[in-house]
Coordinates of C-alpha atoms in Angstrom, one line a residue:
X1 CA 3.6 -17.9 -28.5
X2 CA 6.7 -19.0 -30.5
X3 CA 9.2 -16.6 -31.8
X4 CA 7.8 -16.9 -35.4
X5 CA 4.4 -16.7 -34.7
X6 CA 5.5 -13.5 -33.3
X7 CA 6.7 -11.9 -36.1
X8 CA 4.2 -12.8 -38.4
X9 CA 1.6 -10.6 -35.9
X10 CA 4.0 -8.4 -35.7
X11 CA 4.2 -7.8 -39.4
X12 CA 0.3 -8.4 -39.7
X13 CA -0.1 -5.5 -37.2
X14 CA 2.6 -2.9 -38.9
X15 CA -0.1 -3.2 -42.5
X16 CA -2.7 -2.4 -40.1
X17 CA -3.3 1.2 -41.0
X18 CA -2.8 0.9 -45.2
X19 CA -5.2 -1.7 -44.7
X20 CA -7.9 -0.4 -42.3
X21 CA -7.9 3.5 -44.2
X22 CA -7.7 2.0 -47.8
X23 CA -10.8 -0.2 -46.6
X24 CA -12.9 3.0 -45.6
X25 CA -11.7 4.9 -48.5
X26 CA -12.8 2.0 -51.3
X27 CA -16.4 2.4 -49.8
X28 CA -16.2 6.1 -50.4
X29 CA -17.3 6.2 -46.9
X30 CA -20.5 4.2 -46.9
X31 CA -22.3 2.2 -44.6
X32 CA -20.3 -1.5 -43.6
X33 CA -21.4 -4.6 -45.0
X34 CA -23.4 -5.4 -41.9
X35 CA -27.1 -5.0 -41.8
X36 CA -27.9 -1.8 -39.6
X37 CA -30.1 -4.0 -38.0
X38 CA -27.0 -6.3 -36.9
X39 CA -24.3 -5.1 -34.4
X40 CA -21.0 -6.8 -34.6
X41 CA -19.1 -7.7 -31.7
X42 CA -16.1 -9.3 -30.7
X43 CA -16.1 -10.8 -26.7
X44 CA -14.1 -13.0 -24.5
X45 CA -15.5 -15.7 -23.0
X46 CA -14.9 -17.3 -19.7
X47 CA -16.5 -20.4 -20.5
X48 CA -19.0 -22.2 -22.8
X49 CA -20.5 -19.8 -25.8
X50 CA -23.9 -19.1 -25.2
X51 CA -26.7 -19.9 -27.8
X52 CA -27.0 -17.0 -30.2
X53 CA -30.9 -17.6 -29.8
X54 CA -30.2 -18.2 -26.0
X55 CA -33.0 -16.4 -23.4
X56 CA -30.1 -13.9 -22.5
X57 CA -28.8 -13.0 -25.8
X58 CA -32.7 -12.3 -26.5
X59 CA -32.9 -10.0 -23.8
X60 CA -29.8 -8.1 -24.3
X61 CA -31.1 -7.6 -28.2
X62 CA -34.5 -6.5 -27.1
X63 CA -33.0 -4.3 -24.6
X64 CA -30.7 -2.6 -27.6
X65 CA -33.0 -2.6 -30.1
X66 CA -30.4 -4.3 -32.6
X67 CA -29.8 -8.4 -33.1
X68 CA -25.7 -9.2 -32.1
X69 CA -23.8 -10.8 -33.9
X70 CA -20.9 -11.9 -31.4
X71 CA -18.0 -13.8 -31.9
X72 CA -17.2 -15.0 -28.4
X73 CA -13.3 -15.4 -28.0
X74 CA -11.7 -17.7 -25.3
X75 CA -10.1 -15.5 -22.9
X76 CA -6.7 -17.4 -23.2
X77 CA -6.5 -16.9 -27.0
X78 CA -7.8 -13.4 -26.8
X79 CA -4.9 -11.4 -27.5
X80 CA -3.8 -13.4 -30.1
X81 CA -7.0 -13.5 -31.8
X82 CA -6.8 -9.6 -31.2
X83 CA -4.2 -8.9 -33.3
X84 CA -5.2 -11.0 -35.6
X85 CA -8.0 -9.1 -36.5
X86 CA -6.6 -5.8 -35.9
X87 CA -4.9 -7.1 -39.0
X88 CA -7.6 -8.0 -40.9
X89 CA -9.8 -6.8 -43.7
X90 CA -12.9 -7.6 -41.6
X91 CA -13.2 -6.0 -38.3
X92 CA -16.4 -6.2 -36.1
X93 CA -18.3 -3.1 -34.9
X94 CA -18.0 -3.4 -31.3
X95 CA -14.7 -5.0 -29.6
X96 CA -13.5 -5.4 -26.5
X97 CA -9.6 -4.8 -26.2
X98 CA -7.8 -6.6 -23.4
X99 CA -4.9 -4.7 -22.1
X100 CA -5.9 -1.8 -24.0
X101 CA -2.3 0.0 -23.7
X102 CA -0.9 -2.5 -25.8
X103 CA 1.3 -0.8 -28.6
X104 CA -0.5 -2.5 -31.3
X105 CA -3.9 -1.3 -30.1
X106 CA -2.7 2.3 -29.6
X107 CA -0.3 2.1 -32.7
X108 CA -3.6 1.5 -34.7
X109 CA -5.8 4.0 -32.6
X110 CA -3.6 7.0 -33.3
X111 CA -3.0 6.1 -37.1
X112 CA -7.2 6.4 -36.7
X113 CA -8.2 2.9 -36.8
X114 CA -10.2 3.8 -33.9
X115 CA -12.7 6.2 -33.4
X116 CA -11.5 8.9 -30.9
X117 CA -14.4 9.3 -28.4
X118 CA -12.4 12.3 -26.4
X119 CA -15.2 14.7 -27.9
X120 CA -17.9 12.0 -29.0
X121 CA -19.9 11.1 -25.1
X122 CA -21.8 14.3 -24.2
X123 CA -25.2 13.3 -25.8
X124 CA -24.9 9.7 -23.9
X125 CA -26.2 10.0 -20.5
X126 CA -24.7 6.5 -19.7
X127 CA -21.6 7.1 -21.1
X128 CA -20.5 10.4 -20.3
X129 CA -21.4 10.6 -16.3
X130 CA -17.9 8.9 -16.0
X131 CA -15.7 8.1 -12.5
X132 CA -12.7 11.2 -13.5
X133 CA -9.6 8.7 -11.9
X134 CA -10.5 6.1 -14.2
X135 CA -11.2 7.9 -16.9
X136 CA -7.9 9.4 -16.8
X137 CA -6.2 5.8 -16.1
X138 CA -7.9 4.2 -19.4
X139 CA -7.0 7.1 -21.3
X140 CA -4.2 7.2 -23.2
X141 CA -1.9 10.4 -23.5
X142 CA -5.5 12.6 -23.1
X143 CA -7.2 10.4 -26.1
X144 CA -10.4 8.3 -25.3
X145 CA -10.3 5.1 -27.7
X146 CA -12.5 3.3 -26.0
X147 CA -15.2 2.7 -23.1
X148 CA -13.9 1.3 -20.1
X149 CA -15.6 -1.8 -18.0
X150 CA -15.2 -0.2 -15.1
X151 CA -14.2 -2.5 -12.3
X152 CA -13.7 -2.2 -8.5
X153 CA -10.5 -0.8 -8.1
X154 CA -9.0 -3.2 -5.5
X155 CA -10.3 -6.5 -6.1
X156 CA -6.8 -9.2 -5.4
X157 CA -6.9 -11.5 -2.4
X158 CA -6.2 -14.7 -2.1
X159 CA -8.5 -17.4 -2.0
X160 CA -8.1 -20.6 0.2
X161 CA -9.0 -24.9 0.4
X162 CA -10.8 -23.8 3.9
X163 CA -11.3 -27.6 4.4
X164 CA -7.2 -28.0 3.9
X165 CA -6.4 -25.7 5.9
X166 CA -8.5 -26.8 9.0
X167 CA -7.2 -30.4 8.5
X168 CA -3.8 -29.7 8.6
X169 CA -4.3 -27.0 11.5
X170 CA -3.4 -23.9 9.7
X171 CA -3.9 -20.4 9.7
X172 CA -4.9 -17.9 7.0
X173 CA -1.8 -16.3 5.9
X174 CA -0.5 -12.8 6.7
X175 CA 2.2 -12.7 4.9
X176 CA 3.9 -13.8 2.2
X177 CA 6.3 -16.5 4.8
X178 CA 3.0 -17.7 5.8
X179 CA 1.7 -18.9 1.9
X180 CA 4.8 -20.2 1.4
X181 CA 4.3 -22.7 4.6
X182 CA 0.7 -23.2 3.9
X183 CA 1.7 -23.9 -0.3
X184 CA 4.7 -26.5 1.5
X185 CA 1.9 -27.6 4.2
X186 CA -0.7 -28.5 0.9
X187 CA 2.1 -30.2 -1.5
X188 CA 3.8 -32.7 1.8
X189 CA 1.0 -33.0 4.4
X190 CA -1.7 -35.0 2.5
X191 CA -4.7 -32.5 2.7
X192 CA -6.9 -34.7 0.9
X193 CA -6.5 -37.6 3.0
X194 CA -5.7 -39.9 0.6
X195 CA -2.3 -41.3 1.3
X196 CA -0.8 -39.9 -1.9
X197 CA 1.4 -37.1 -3.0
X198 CA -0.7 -35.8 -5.3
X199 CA -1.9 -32.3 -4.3
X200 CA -0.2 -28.7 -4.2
X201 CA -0.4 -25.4 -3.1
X202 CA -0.6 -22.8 -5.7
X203 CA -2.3 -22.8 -9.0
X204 CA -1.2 -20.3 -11.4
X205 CA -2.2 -20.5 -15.3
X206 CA -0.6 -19.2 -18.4
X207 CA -1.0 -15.8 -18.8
X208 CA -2.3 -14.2 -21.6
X209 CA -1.1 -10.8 -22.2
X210 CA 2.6 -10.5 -23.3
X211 CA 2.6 -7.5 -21.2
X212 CA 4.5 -6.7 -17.7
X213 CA 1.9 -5.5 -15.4
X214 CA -1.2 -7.7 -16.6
X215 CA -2.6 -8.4 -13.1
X216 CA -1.1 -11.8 -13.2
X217 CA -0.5 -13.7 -10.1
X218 CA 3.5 -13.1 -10.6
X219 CA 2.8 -8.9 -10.9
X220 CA 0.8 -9.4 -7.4
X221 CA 3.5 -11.2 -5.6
X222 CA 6.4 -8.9 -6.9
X223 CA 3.9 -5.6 -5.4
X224 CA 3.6 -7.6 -2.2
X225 CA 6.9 -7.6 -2.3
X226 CA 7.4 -4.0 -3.0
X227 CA 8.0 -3.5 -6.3
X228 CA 6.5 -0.7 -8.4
X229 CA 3.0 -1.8 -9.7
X230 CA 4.9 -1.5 -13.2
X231 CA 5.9 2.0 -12.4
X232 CA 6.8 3.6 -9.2
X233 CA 9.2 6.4 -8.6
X234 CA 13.0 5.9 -7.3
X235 CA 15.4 8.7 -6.8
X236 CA 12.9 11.0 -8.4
X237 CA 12.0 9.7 -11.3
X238 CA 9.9 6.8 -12.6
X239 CA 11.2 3.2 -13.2
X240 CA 9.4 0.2 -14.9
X241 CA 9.0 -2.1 -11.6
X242 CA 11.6 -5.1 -13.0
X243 CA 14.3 -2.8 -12.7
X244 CA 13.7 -3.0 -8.8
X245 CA 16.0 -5.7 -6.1
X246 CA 12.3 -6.2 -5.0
X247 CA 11.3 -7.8 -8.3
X248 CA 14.0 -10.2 -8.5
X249 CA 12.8 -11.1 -4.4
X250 CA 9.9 -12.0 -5.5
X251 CA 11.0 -13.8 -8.3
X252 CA 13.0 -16.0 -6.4
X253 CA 10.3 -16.5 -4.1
X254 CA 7.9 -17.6 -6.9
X255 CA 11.0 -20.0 -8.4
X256 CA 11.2 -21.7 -5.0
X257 CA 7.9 -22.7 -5.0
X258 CA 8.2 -24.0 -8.1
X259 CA 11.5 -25.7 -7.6
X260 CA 9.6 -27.6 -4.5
X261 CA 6.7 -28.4 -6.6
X262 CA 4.7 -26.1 -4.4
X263 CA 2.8 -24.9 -8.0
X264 CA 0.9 -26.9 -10.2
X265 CA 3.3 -28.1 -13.0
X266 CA 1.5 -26.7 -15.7
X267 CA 2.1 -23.3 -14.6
X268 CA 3.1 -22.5 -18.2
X269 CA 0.3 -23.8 -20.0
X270 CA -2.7 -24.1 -18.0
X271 CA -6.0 -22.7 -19.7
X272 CA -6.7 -19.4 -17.6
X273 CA -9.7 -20.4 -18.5
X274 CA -9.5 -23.9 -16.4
X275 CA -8.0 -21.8 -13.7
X276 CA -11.0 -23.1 -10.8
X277 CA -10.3 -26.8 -12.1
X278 CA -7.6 -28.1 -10.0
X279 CA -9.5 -26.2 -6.9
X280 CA -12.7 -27.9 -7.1
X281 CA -10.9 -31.4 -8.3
X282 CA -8.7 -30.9 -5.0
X283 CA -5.8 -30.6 -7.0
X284 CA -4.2 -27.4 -5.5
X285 CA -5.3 -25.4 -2.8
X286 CA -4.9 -21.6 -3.6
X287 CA -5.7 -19.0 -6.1
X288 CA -4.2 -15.6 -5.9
X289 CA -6.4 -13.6 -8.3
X290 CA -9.6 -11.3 -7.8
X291 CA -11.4 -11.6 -4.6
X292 CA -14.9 -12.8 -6.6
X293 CA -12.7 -16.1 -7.4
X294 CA -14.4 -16.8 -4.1
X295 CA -17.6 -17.1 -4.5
X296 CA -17.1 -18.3 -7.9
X297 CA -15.6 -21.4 -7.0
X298 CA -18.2 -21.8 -4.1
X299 CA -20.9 -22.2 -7.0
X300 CA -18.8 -24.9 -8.7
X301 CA -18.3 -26.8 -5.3
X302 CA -21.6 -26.4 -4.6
X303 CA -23.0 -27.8 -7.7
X304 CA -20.7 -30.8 -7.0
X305 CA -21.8 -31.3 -4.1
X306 CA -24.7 -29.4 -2.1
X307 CA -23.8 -31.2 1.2
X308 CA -20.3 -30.2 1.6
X309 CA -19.2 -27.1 -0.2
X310 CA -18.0 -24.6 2.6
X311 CA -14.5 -25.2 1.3
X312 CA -13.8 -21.5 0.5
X313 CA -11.6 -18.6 2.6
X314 CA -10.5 -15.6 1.3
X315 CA -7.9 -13.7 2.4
X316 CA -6.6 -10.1 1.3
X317 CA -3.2 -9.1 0.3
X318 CA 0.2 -10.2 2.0
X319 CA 2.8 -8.1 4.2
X320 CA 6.4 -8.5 3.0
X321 CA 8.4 -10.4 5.3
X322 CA 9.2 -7.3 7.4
X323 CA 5.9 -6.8 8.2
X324 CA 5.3 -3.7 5.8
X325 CA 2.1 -4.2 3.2
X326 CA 2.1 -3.0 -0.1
X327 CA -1.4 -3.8 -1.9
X328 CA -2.0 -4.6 -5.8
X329 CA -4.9 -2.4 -7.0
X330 CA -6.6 -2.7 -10.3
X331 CA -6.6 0.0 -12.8
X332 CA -10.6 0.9 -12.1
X333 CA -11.3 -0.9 -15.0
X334 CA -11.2 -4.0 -17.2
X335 CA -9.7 -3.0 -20.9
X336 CA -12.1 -1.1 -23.0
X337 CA -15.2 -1.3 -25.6
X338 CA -13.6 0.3 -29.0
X339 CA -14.9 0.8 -32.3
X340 CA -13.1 0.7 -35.5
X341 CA -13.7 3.0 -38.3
X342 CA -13.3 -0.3 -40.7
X343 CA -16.6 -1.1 -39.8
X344 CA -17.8 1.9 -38.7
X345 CA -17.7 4.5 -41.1
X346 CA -19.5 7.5 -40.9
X347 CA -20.8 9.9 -37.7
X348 CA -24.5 8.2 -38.2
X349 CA -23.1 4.6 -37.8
X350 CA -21.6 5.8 -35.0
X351 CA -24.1 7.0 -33.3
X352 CA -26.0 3.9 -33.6
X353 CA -23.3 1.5 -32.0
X354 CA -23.0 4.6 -29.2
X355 CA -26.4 4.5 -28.9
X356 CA -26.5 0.5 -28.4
X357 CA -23.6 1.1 -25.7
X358 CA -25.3 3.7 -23.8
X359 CA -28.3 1.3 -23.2
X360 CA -26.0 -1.3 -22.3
X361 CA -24.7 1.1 -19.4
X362 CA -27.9 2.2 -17.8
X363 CA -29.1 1.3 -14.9
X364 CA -31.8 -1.5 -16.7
X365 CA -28.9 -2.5 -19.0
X366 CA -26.4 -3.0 -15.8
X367 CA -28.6 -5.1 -14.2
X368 CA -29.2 -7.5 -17.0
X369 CA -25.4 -8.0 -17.9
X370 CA -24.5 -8.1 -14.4
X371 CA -27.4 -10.1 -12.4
X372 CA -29.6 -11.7 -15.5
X373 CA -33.3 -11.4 -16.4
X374 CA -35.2 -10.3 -13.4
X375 CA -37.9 -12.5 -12.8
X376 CA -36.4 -15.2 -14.3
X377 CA -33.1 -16.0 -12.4
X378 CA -32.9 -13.2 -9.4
X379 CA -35.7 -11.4 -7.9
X380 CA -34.4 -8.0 -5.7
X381 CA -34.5 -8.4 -2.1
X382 CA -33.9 -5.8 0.3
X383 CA -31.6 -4.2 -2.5
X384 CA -29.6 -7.4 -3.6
X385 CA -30.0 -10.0 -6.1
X386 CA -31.1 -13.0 -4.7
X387 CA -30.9 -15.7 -6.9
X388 CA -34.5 -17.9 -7.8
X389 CA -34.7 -21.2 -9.6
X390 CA -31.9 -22.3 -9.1
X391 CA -32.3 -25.8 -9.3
X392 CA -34.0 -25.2 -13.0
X393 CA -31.3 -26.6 -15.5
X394 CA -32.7 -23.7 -17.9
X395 CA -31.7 -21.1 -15.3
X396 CA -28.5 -22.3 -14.8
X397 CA -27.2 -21.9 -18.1
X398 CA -28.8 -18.5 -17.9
X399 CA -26.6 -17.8 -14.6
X400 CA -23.9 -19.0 -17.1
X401 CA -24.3 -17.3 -20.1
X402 CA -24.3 -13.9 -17.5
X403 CA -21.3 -15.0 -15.5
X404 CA -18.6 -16.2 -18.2
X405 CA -20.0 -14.3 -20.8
X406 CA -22.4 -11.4 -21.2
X407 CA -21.4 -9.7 -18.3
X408 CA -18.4 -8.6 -20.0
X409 CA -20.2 -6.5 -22.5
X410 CA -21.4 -4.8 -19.3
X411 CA -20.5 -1.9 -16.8
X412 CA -18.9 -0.3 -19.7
X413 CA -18.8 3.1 -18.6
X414 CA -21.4 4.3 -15.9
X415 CA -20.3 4.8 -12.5
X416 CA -24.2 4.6 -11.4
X417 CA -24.5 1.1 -13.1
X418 CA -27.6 -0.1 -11.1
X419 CA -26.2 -3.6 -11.4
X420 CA -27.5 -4.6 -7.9
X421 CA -25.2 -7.0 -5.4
X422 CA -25.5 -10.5 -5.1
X423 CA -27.5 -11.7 -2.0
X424 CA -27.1 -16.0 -1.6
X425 CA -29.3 -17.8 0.1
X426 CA -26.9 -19.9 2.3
X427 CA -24.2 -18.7 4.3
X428 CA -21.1 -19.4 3.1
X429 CA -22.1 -17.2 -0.3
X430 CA -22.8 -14.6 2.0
X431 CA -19.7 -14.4 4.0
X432 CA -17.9 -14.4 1.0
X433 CA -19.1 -11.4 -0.2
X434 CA -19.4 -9.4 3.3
X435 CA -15.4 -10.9 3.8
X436 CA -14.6 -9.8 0.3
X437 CA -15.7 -6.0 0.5
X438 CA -14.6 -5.5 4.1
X439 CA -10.5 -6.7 2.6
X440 CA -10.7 -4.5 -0.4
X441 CA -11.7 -1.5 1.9
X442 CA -8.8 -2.1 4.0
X443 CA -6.6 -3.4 1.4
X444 CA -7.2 0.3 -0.9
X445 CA -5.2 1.9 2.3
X446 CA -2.0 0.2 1.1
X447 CA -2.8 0.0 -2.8
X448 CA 0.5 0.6 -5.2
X449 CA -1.1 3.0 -7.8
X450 CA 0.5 3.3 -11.4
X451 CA 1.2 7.0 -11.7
X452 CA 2.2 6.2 -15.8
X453 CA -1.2 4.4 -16.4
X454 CA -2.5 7.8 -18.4
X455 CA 0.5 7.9 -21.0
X456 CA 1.8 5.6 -23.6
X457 CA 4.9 6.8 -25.0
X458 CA 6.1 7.2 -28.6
X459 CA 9.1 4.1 -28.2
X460 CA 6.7 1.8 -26.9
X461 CA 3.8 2.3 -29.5
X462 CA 6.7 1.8 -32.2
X463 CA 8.7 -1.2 -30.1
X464 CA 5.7 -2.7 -27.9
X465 CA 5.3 -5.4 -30.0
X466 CA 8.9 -6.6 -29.6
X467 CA 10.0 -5.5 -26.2
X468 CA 6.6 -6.3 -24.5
X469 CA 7.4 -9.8 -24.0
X470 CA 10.9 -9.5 -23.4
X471 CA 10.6 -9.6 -19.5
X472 CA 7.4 -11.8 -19.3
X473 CA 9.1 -14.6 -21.0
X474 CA 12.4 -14.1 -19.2
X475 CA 10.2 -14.3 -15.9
X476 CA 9.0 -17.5 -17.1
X477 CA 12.2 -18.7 -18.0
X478 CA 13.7 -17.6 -14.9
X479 CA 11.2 -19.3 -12.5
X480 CA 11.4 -22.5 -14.4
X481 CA 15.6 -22.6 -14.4
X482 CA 16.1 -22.2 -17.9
X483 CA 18.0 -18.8 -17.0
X484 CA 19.8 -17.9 -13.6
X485 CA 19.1 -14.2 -12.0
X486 CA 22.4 -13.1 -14.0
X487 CA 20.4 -14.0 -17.4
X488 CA 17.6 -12.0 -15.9
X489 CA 19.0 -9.4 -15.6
X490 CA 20.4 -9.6 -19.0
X491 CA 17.5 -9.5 -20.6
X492 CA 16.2 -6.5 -18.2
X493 CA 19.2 -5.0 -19.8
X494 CA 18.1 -5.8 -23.2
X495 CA 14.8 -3.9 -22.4
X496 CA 17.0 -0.8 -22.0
X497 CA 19.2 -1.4 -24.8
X498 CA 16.4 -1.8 -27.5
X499 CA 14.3 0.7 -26.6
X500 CA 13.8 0.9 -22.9
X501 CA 15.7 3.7 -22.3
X502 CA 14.0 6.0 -25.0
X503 CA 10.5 4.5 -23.2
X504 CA 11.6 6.0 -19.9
X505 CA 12.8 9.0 -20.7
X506 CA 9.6 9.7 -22.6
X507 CA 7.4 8.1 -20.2
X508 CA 8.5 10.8 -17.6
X509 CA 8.6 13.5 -19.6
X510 CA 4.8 12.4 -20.9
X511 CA 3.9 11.8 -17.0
X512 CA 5.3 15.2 -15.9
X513 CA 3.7 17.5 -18.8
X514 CA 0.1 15.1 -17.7
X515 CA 0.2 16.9 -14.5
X516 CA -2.4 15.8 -11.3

């Protein structure tokens, strides 16, 4: 995002709250200008926008009761769009917040632009039978603003060209020595067989949250590397993980790669949403990112080419040179489900969109977001999903509309989601998913927990907006040369000197009055 763009979402988002609470006073506190028939929701999408009159949108509406009105948002524009609308006049009913602890999000939460939902769950059996660590990690300084999609809570691996690898006589990596060989190994060997230098290692897309700590590939690498999983204590007291040797380690690690041309060269600007493209075009050969990336890019392969499509391995997290692991876990969860008061203006309203919510979290309404229509696309066997029709063209776009789309309306707060596992038909599917699990189990022993995740501090609400992306883009420019470690650690010092140093002080004090 340029540095003007910037500033005009920044000064969007500052008339957030004049705007949002003159808006609900002018309607004297009446119903929104939606039909109460209608739910509005704002999404991100993964992939293609599904048919508003689609089979699964049909489904999910007669499940609710309510027709949707969804404005699906492509996951790489999402924050932007985010704010945007956060400074609008028009806000939907239902929206999904990436990267809920953003400042702007909890700047416009707390001046009540968001319903607080601390109190508001006990009458919704789906929504108040919640998982306590979680709960406590997507809340913010003891506030609920929103439901969390829950999410496995260790989930990063690394996935693998298994058809590279056994060509070139390699082994899956161990540590983070070892990618860097097999990255050199994919860029200089000729994988492919083609006689050309045309393939990499690494794929890594642009990011889309201008915050440290987004579950990037970079913030798994510096953890492997032993940084703080954005905060980790030193000394006693809590530090943001870039102030840490170990960050600028991995840093340089990452900047060697791409000096060698061991990354794609895009690395900047690729489409997180064409993250699987150079994979299945045998562009590059790994993926660091959640361990379902797996099987995910076995369907695409597969769908390429049914003959040959075993060209998957998955591999968990990476020891540090010295032999000592340190895993990246996820939060529990995957942002949250909020709903503005703009648009939701009274206790009745909001009991209608809870209601909507809670049907999406039980166990009928997990399955649907999560698997598809029963029947239709999966039938259970022995307590799995197994897939059915799948060589139906019709089906398949159902499988889609689940898999890039609905499914992140789902698992919104229920621990006991019902959503039932996937069970494949062919092999390679099914080792994915059996190798998968058995990592993450392992992998949790040696996960790098946030212990600040509960707490958003004053400073930050106030300077987020402006010091959020002061280390992310200096990461960027210090991996692609435009800034030496020296200039690095400048701007880590400019953190501090703009507001860093209030956000630490209060970000222990906030941590230590929290308690267990």
């Amino acid at each position: 995002m340029s540095a003007s763009r910037r500033r005009r979402l920044v000064a969007g988002v500052l008339t957030l709250t004049a705007a949002l609470l003159a808006s609900a006073c002018s309607s004297g506190g009446g119903g929104s200008e939606t039909d109460s028939s209608t739910v509005t929701m704002m999404v991100p999408l993964f992939g293609t926008a599904p048919d508003p009159k689609g089979e699964m949108q049909q489904a999910v509406e007669k499940l609710v009761g309510k027709k949707l009105q969804i404005t699906w948002v492509p996951n790489a524009d999402y924050n932007d769009k985010t704010n945007v609308t956060l400074a609008s006049d028009k806000m939907p009913q239902i929206m999904v917040i990436q990267g809920d602890k953003t400042s702007s999000f909890v700047r416009a939460a707390q001046a009540g632009a968001f319903w607080d939902l601390t109190d508001k769950l006990d009458k919704y059996p789906n929504l108040k039978n919640r998982d306590a660590r979680t709960v406590r990690n997507s809340s913010t300084n003891g506030k609920i603003y929103g439901l969390y999609r829950i999410r496995p809570l260790l989930r990063s691996a690394v996935v693998i060209n298994k058809q590279w690898m056994e060509k070139l006589g390699l082994k899956t990596p161990e540590t983070v020595d070892d990618l860097y060989d097999i990255a050199k190994a994919f860029t200089e060997k000729d994988p492919d067989g083609n006689g050309k230098k045309d393939t990499y290692g690494l794929i890594i897309p642009k990011w889309p949250s201008p915050q440290y700590g987004s579950a990037s590939p970079y913030d798994v690498i510096e953890t492997w590397f032993g940084a703080p999983n954005v905060w980790g204590e030193r000394d006693g007291k809590l530090v943001p993980g870039f102030d840490t040797p170990e960050f600028i380690e991995a840093n340089k690690f990452v900047k060697k790669m791409v000096d060698e041309g061991l990354v794609n060269p895009d690395y900047a600007t690729l489409d997180s949403a064409k993250w699987n493209d150079p994979f299945v075009q045998g562009k590059g050969g790994m993926i660091i990112d959640v361990n379902v990336r797996g099987t995910n890019l076995l369907d695409l392969l597969k769908e390429k080419d049914p003959n040959d499509f075993d060209k998957v391995v998955t591999v968990g997290n990476l020891k540090r040179s010295d032999g000592k692991k340190f895993s990246y876990p996820f939060t529990g969860y995957n942002g949250v489900i909020a709903i503005p008061r703009q648009s939701v203006q009274t206790e009745q309203q909001l009991d209608e969109v809870l209601t909507v919510l809670d049907k999406m979290a039980s166990k009928e309404g997990g399955i649907l977001l999560s698997n598809g229509i029963e029947g239709r696309n999966f039938k259970v066997q022995d307590g799995s999903a197994a897939r059915i029709n799948q060589d139906d063209p019709k089906i398949k776009v159902v499988q889609q509309d689940v898999e890039k789309a609905f499914i992140q309306l789902g698992t919104t707060a229920s621990v006991g989601l019902g959503a039932y596992p996937d069970l494949y038909a062919d092999k390679p599917h099914q080792d994915q998913v059996t190798l998968r699990n058995k990592l993450a189990e392992e992998d949790l022993k040696t996960a790098v927990h946030n212990p600040a995740l509960p707490v958003m501090p004053p400073t930050a609400i106030a300077k987020g907006q402006t010091l959020d992306p002061i280390i992310t883009d200096a990461r960027i420019k210090f991996i692609s040369g435009a800034i030496d470690e020296a200039g690095l650690k400048a701007e880590i010092k400019r953190w501090y000197d703009n507001g860093g140093t209030q956000i630490a002080a209060e970000t222990n004090d906030l941590v230590s009055k929290l308690g267990n």
